[in-house]
PDB file of C-alpha atoms in Angstrom:
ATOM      1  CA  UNK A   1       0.000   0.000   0.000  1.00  0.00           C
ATOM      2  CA  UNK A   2       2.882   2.472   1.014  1.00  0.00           C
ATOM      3  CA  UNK A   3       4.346   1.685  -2.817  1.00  0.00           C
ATOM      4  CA  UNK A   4       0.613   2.793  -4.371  1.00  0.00           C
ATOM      5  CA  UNK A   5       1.157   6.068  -2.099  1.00  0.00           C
ATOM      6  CA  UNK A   6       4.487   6.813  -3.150  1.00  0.00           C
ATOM      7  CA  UNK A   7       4.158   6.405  -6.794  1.00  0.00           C
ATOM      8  CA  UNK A   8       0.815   7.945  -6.451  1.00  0.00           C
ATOM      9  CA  UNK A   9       3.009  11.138  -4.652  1.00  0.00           C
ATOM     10  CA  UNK A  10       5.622  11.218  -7.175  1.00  0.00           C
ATOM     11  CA  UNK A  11       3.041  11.262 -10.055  1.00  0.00           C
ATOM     12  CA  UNK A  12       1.215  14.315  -8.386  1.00  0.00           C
ATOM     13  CA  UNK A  13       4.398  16.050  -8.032  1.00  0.00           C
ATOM     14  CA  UNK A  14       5.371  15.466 -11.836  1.00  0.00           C
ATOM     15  CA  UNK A  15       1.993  16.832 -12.572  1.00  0.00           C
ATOM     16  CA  UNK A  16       1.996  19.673 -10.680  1.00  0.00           C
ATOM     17  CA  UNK A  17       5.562  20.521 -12.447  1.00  0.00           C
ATOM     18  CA  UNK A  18       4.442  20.461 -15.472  1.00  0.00           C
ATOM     19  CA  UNK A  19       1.531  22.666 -14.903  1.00  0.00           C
ATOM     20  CA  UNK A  20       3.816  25.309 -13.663  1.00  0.00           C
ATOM     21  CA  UNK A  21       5.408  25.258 -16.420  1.00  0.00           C
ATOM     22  CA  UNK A  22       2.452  25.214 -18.474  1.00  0.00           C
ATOM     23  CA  UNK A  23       1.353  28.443 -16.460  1.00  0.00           C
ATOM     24  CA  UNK A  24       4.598  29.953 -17.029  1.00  0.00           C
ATOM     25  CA  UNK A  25       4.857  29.600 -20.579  1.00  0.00           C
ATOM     26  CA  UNK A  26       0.496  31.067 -20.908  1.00  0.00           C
ATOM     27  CA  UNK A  27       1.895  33.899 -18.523  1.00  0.00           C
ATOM     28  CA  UNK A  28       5.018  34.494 -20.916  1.00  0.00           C
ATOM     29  CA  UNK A  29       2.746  34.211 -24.158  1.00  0.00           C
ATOM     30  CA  UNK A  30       0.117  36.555 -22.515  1.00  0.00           C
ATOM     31  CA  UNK A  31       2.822  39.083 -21.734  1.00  0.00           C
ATOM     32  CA  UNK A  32       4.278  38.796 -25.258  1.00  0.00           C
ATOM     33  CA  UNK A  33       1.184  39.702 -26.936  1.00  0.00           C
ATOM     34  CA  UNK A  34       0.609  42.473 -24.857  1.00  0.00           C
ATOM     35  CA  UNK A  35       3.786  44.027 -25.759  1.00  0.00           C
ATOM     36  CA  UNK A  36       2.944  43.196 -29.634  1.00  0.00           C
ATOM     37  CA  UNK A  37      -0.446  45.006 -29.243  1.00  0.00           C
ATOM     38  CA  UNK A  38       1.662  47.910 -27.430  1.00  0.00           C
ATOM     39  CA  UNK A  39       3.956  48.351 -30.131  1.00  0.00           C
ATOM     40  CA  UNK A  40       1.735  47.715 -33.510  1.00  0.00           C
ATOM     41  CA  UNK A  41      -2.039  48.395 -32.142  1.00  0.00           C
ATOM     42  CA  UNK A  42      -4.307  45.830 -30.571  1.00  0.00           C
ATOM     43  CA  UNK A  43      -6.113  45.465 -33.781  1.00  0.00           C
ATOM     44  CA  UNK A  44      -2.674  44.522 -35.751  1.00  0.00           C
ATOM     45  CA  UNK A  45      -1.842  41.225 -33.152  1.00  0.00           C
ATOM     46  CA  UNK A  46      -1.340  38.473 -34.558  1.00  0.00           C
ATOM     47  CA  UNK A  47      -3.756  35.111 -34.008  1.00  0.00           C
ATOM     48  CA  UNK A  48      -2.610  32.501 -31.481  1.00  0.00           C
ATOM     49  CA  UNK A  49      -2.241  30.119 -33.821  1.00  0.00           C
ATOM     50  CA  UNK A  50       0.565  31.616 -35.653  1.00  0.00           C
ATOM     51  CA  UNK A  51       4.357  30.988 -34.255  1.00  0.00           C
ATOM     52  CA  UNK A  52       7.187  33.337 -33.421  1.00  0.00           C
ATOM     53  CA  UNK A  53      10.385  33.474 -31.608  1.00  0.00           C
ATOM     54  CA  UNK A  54       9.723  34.774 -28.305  1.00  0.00           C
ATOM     55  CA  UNK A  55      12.390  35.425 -25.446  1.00  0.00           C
ATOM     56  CA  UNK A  56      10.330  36.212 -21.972  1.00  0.00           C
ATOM     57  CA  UNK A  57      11.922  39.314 -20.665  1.00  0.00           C
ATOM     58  CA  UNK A  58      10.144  38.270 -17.006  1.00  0.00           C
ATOM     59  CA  UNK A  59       9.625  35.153 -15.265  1.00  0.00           C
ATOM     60  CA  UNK A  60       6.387  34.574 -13.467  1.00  0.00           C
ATOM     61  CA  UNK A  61       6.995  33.986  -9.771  1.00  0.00           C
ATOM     62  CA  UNK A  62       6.098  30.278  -8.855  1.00  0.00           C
ATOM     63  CA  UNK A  63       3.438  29.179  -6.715  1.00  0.00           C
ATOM     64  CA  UNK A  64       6.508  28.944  -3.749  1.00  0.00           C
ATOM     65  CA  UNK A  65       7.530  31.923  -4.355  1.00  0.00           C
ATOM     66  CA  UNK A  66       4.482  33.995  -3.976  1.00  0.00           C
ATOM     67  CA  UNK A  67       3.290  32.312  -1.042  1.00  0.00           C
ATOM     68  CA  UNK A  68       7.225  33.148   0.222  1.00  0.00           C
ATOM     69  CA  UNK A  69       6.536  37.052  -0.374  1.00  0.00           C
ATOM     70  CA  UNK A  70       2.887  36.958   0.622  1.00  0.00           C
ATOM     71  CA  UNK A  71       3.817  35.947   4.104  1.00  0.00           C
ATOM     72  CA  UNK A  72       7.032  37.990   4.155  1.00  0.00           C
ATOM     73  CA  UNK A  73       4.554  40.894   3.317  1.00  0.00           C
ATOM     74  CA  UNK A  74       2.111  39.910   6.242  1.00  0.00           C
ATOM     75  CA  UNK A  75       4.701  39.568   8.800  1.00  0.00           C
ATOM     76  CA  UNK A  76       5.182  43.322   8.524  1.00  0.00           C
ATOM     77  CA  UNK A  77       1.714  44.455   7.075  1.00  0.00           C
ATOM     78  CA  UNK A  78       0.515  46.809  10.035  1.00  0.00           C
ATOM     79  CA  UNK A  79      -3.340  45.937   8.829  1.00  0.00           C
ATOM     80  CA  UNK A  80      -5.000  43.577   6.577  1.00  0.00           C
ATOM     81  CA  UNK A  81      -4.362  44.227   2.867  1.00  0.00           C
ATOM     82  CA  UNK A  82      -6.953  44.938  -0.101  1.00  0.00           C
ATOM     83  CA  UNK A  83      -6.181  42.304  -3.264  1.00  0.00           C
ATOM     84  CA  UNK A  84      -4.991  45.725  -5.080  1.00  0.00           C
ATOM     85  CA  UNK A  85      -2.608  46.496  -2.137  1.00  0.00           C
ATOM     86  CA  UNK A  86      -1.079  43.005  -1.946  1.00  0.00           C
ATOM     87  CA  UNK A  87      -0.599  43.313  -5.741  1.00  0.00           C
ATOM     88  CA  UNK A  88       1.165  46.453  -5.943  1.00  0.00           C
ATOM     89  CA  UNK A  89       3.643  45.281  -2.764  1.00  0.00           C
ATOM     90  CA  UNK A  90       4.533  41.686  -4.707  1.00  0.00           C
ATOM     91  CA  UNK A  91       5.202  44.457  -8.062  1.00  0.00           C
ATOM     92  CA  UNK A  92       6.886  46.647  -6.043  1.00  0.00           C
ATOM     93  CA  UNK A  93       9.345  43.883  -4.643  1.00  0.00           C
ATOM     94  CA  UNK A  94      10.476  42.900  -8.604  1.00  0.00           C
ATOM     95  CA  UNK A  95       7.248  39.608  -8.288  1.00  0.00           C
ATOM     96  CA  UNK A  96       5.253  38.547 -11.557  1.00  0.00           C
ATOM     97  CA  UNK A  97       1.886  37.732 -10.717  1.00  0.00           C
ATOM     98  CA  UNK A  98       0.703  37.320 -14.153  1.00  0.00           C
ATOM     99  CA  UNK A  99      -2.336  35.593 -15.210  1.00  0.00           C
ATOM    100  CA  UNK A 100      -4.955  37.329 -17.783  1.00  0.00           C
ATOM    101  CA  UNK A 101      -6.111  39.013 -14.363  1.00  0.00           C
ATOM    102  CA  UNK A 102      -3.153  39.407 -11.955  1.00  0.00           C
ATOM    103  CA  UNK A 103      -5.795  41.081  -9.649  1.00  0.00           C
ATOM    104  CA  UNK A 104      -8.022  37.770  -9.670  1.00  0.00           C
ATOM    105  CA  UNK A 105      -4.893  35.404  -9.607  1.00  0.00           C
ATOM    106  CA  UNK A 106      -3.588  37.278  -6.397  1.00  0.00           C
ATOM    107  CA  UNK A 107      -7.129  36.763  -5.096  1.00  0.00           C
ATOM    108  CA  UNK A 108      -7.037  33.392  -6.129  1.00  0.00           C
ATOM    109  CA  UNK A 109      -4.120  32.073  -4.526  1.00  0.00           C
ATOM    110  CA  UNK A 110      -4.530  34.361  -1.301  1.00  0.00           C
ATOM    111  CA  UNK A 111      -7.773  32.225  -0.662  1.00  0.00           C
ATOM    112  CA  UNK A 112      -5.854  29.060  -1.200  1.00  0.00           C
ATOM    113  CA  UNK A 113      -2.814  30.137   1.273  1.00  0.00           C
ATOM    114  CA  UNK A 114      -3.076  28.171   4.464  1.00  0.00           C
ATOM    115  CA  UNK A 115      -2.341  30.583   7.171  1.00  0.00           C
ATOM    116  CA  UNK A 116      -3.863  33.561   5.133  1.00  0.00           C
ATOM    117  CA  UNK A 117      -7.658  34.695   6.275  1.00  0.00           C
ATOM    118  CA  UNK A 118     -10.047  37.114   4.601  1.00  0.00           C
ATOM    119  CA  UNK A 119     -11.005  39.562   7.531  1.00  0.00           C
ATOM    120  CA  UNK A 120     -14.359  40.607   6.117  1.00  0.00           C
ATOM    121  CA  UNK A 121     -14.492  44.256   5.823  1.00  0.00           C
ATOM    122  CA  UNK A 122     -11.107  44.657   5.951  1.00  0.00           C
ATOM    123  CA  UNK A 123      -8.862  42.172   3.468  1.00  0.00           C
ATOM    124  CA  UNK A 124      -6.063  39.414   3.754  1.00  0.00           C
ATOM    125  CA  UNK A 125      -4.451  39.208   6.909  1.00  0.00           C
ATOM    126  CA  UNK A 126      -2.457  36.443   8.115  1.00  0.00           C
ATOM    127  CA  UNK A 127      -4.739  34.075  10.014  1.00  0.00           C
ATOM    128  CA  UNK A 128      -2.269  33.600  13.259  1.00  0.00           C
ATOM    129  CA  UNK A 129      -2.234  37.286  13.641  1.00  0.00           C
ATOM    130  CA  UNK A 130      -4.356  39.102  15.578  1.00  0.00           C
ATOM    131  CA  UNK A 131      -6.689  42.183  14.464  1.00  0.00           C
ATOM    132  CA  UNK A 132      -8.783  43.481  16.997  1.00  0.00           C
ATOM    133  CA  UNK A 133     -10.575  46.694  15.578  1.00  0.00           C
ATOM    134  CA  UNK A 134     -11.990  43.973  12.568  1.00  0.00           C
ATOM    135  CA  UNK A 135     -12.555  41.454  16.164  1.00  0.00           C
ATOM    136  CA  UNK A 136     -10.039  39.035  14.389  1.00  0.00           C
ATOM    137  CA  UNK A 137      -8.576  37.602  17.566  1.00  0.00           C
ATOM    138  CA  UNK A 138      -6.061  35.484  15.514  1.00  0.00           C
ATOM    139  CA  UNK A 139      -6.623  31.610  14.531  1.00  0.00           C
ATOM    140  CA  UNK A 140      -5.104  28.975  17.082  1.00  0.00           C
ATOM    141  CA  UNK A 141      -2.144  26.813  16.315  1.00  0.00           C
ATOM    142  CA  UNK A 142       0.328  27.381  13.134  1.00  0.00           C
ATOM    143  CA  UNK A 143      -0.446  26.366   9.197  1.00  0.00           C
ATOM    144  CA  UNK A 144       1.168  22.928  10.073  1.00  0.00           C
ATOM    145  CA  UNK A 145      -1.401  21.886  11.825  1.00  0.00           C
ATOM    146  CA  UNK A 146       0.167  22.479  15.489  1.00  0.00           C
ATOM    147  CA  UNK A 147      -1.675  23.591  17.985  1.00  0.00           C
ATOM    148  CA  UNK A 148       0.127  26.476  20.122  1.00  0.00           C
ATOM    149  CA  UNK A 149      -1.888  29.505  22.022  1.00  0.00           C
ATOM    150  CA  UNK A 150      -0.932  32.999  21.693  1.00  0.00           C
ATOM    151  CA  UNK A 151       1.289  33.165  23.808  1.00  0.00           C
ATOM    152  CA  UNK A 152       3.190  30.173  22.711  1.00  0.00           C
ATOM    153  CA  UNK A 153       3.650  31.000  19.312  1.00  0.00           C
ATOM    154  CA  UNK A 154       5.033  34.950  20.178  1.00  0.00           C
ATOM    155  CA  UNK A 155       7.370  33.045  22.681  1.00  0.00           C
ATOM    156  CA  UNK A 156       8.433  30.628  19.319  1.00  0.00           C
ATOM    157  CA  UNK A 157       8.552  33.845  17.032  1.00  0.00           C
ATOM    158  CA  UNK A 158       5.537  32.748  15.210  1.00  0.00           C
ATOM    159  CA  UNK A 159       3.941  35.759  16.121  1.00  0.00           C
ATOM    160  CA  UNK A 160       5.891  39.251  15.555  1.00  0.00           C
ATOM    161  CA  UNK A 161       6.847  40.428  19.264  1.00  0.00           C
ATOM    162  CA  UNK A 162       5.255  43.683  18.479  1.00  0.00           C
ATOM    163  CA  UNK A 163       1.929  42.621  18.063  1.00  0.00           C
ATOM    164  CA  UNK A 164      -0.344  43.484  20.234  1.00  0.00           C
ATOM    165  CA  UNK A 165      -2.238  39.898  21.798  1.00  0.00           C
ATOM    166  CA  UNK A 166      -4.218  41.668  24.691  1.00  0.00           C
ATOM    167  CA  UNK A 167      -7.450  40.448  24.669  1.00  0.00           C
ATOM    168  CA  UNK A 168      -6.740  37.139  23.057  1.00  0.00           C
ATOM    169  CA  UNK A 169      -7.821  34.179  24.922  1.00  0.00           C
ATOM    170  CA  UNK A 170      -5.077  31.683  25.625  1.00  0.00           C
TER     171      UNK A 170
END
């Protein structure tokens, strides 16, 4: 049975390989013909079905690396973030969203992210954190699956020293 598993693990993790690189090369193509339609006029583009010699000029971030900046980004975010504000911090720190959307694809994966939380009202905040004025006390235990209190995971450095945890049960 733990042979079925394995190859049934190794398998998924080919897959999901390949569809990164299947996104990357959509993002790259969608990126290319904006340029095109930049340069000659939307109208003058030519159809998908035609080739070219492309060289990508950016790389979309992966999957990894997103969620990497997201939660660098929340560790220091003072308040939850608006899709649009997330956005323009991942641009601002050199990230390629892409997508046909980047808006909807940062949406997308933020409500995918374990350990990211939509505080309604407010926007993505990272669910360990507390955020009182929204009543967001802060989720229990880490992403993993652990199960530490407040004051255990500011102790750990799970939670930044300097936020505030008064008034979160323990």
């Amino acid at each position: 049975m733990k042979e079925i598993i394995d190859d049934l693990m190794a398998e998924r993790e080919a897959l999901q390989a390949r569809l990164q690189k299947i996104d990357t090369a959509i993002a790259d193509y969608q990126r290319w013909v904006s340029s095109v339609a930049d340069l000659v006029g939307a109208d003058k583009v030519p159809a998908s079905g035609e080739r070219f010699n492309v060289t990508a000029t950016e790389q979309q971030a992966t999957i990894s690396e997103f969620e990497d900046a997201v939660i660098a980004l929340f560790d220091t975010a003072q308040k939850p973030l608006k899709r649009t504000e997330v956005f323009e911090e991942l641009t601002k720190a050199g990230l390629v969203v892409g997508g046909k959307d980047p808006l909807n694809t940062v949406a997308s994966r933020l409500s995918r992210m374990q350990g990211i939380t939509n505080v309604r009202g407010h926007g993505y905040w990272a669910a360990h954190r507390p955020y009182l004025p929204a009543g967001h006390e802060g989720e229990r235990g880490d992403p993993s699956g652990g199960t530490e209190t407040a004051d255990q995971g500011q102790a750990s450095g799970l939670f930044p020293v300097s936020v505030d945890t008064t008034g979160v049960n323990s």
